[in-house]
Amino acid sequence: MAELIQKKLQGEVEKYQQLQKDLSKSMSGRQKLEAQLTENNIVKEELALLDGSNVVFKLLGPVLVKQELGEARATVGKRLDYITAEISQGKIPDLGEGPGLLY
C-alpha cells in the first residue's frame, strides 16, 4: 500500500517539476519579448526625432547598410506590432540564442 502511494506521489512530483520548467521557459521568453519591446520603442522614439536629411544605417551581420528613413520606421513599427501581439496572445516563440528582433 505504501509503495503504491509512493509511486503515485513520485509521479505527481515529476508532473509538478515539468510544470515548473515550462513556466520558467515561458517567463524567460516573455522577459525577452518585454526587453525587445522596450528597446524597439526607444528606437522608434529616436527615429521620430530624425528628418529627411539624416542618414540611417541598418546592421546586417558585421556590415552597416544605408537604409531609407521611411523604411526603417516601417520596419520598427512592424516589429512593435509583432512583439505586442505575441505578448498579448500569450504565445512565446522559441527565441533561442539567435539574433533578436532588435533594429
Coordinates of C-alpha atoms in Angstrom, one line a residue:
M1 CA 0.0 0.0 0.0
A2 CA 2.8 2.4 1.0
E3 CA 4.7 1.6 -2.2
L4 CA 1.6 2.4 -4.4
I5 CA 1.3 5.8 -2.6
Q6 CA 5.0 6.4 -3.0
K7 CA 4.8 5.7 -6.8
K8 CA 1.8 8.0 -7.2
L9 CA 3.4 10.7 -5.2
Q10 CA 6.6 10.4 -7.3
G11 CA 4.5 10.7 -10.5
E12 CA 2.8 13.9 -9.2
V13 CA 6.2 15.4 -8.2
E14 CA 7.5 14.8 -11.7
K15 CA 4.5 16.4 -13.2
Y16 CA 5.0 19.4 -10.9
Q17 CA 8.6 19.7 -11.8
Q18 CA 7.8 19.6 -15.5
L19 CA 5.2 22.4 -15.0
Q20 CA 7.9 24.5 -13.2
K21 CA 10.2 24.0 -16.1
D22 CA 7.5 25.1 -18.6
L23 CA 6.6 28.1 -16.5
S24 CA 10.3 29.1 -16.3
K25 CA 10.7 28.8 -20.0
S26 CA 7.6 30.9 -20.7
M27 CA 8.6 33.6 -18.2
S28 CA 12.1 33.7 -19.8
G29 CA 10.5 34.1 -23.3
R30 CA 8.2 36.8 -22.0
Q31 CA 11.1 38.7 -20.4
K32 CA 13.0 38.6 -23.7
L33 CA 9.9 39.9 -25.5
E34 CA 9.4 42.7 -23.0
A35 CA 13.1 43.7 -23.4
Q36 CA 12.8 43.8 -27.1
L37 CA 9.6 45.8 -26.9
T38 CA 11.3 48.4 -24.7
E39 CA 14.4 48.6 -27.0
N40 CA 12.2 48.9 -30.1
N41 CA 10.1 51.7 -28.5
I42 CA 13.4 53.6 -27.8
V43 CA 14.4 53.1 -31.5
K44 CA 11.0 54.3 -32.6
E45 CA 11.4 57.4 -30.5
E46 CA 14.9 58.1 -31.8
L47 CA 13.7 57.7 -35.4
A48 CA 10.9 60.1 -34.8
L49 CA 13.5 62.8 -34.0
L50 CA 15.1 62.5 -37.4
D51 CA 14.2 64.3 -40.6
G52 CA 14.9 63.5 -44.2
S53 CA 18.5 65.0 -44.1
N54 CA 19.6 62.3 -41.6
V55 CA 21.2 59.1 -42.7
V56 CA 20.0 55.8 -41.2
F57 CA 22.0 52.6 -41.2
K58 CA 20.9 49.1 -40.6
L59 CA 23.3 46.4 -39.2
L60 CA 23.4 43.3 -41.3
G61 CA 25.9 40.9 -39.7
P62 CA 29.2 42.8 -39.5
V63 CA 28.2 45.4 -42.1
L64 CA 26.3 48.7 -41.8
V65 CA 23.9 49.2 -44.8
K66 CA 22.3 52.5 -45.6
Q67 CA 18.5 52.4 -45.3
E68 CA 15.7 54.9 -46.1
L69 CA 14.2 56.6 -43.1
G70 CA 10.7 55.6 -44.0
E71 CA 11.7 52.0 -44.4
A72 CA 13.4 52.0 -41.0
R73 CA 10.3 53.5 -39.4
A74 CA 8.1 50.9 -41.0
T75 CA 10.3 48.0 -40.0
V76 CA 10.4 49.1 -36.4
G77 CA 6.6 49.6 -36.4
K78 CA 6.0 46.1 -37.7
R79 CA 8.4 44.7 -35.1
L80 CA 6.5 46.5 -32.4
D81 CA 3.2 45.2 -33.7
Y82 CA 4.5 41.6 -33.8
I83 CA 6.0 41.8 -30.3
T84 CA 2.9 43.3 -28.8
A85 CA 0.7 40.7 -30.5
E86 CA 2.9 37.9 -29.2
I87 CA 2.8 39.2 -25.6
S88 CA -1.0 39.8 -25.7
Q89 CA -1.7 36.4 -27.1
G90 CA 0.5 34.7 -24.6
K91 CA 2.3 32.9 -27.3
I92 CA 6.0 32.8 -26.6
P93 CA 8.1 31.9 -29.7
D94 CA 11.2 29.9 -29.5
L95 CA 13.7 32.7 -29.1
G96 CA 16.8 30.6 -28.7
E97 CA 20.2 32.2 -28.9
G98 CA 19.8 33.5 -32.4
P99 CA 19.6 37.2 -33.4
G100 CA 16.9 39.2 -31.7
L101 CA 14.3 41.4 -33.2
L102 CA 16.2 44.5 -32.4
Y103 CA 16.8 47.0 -35.1

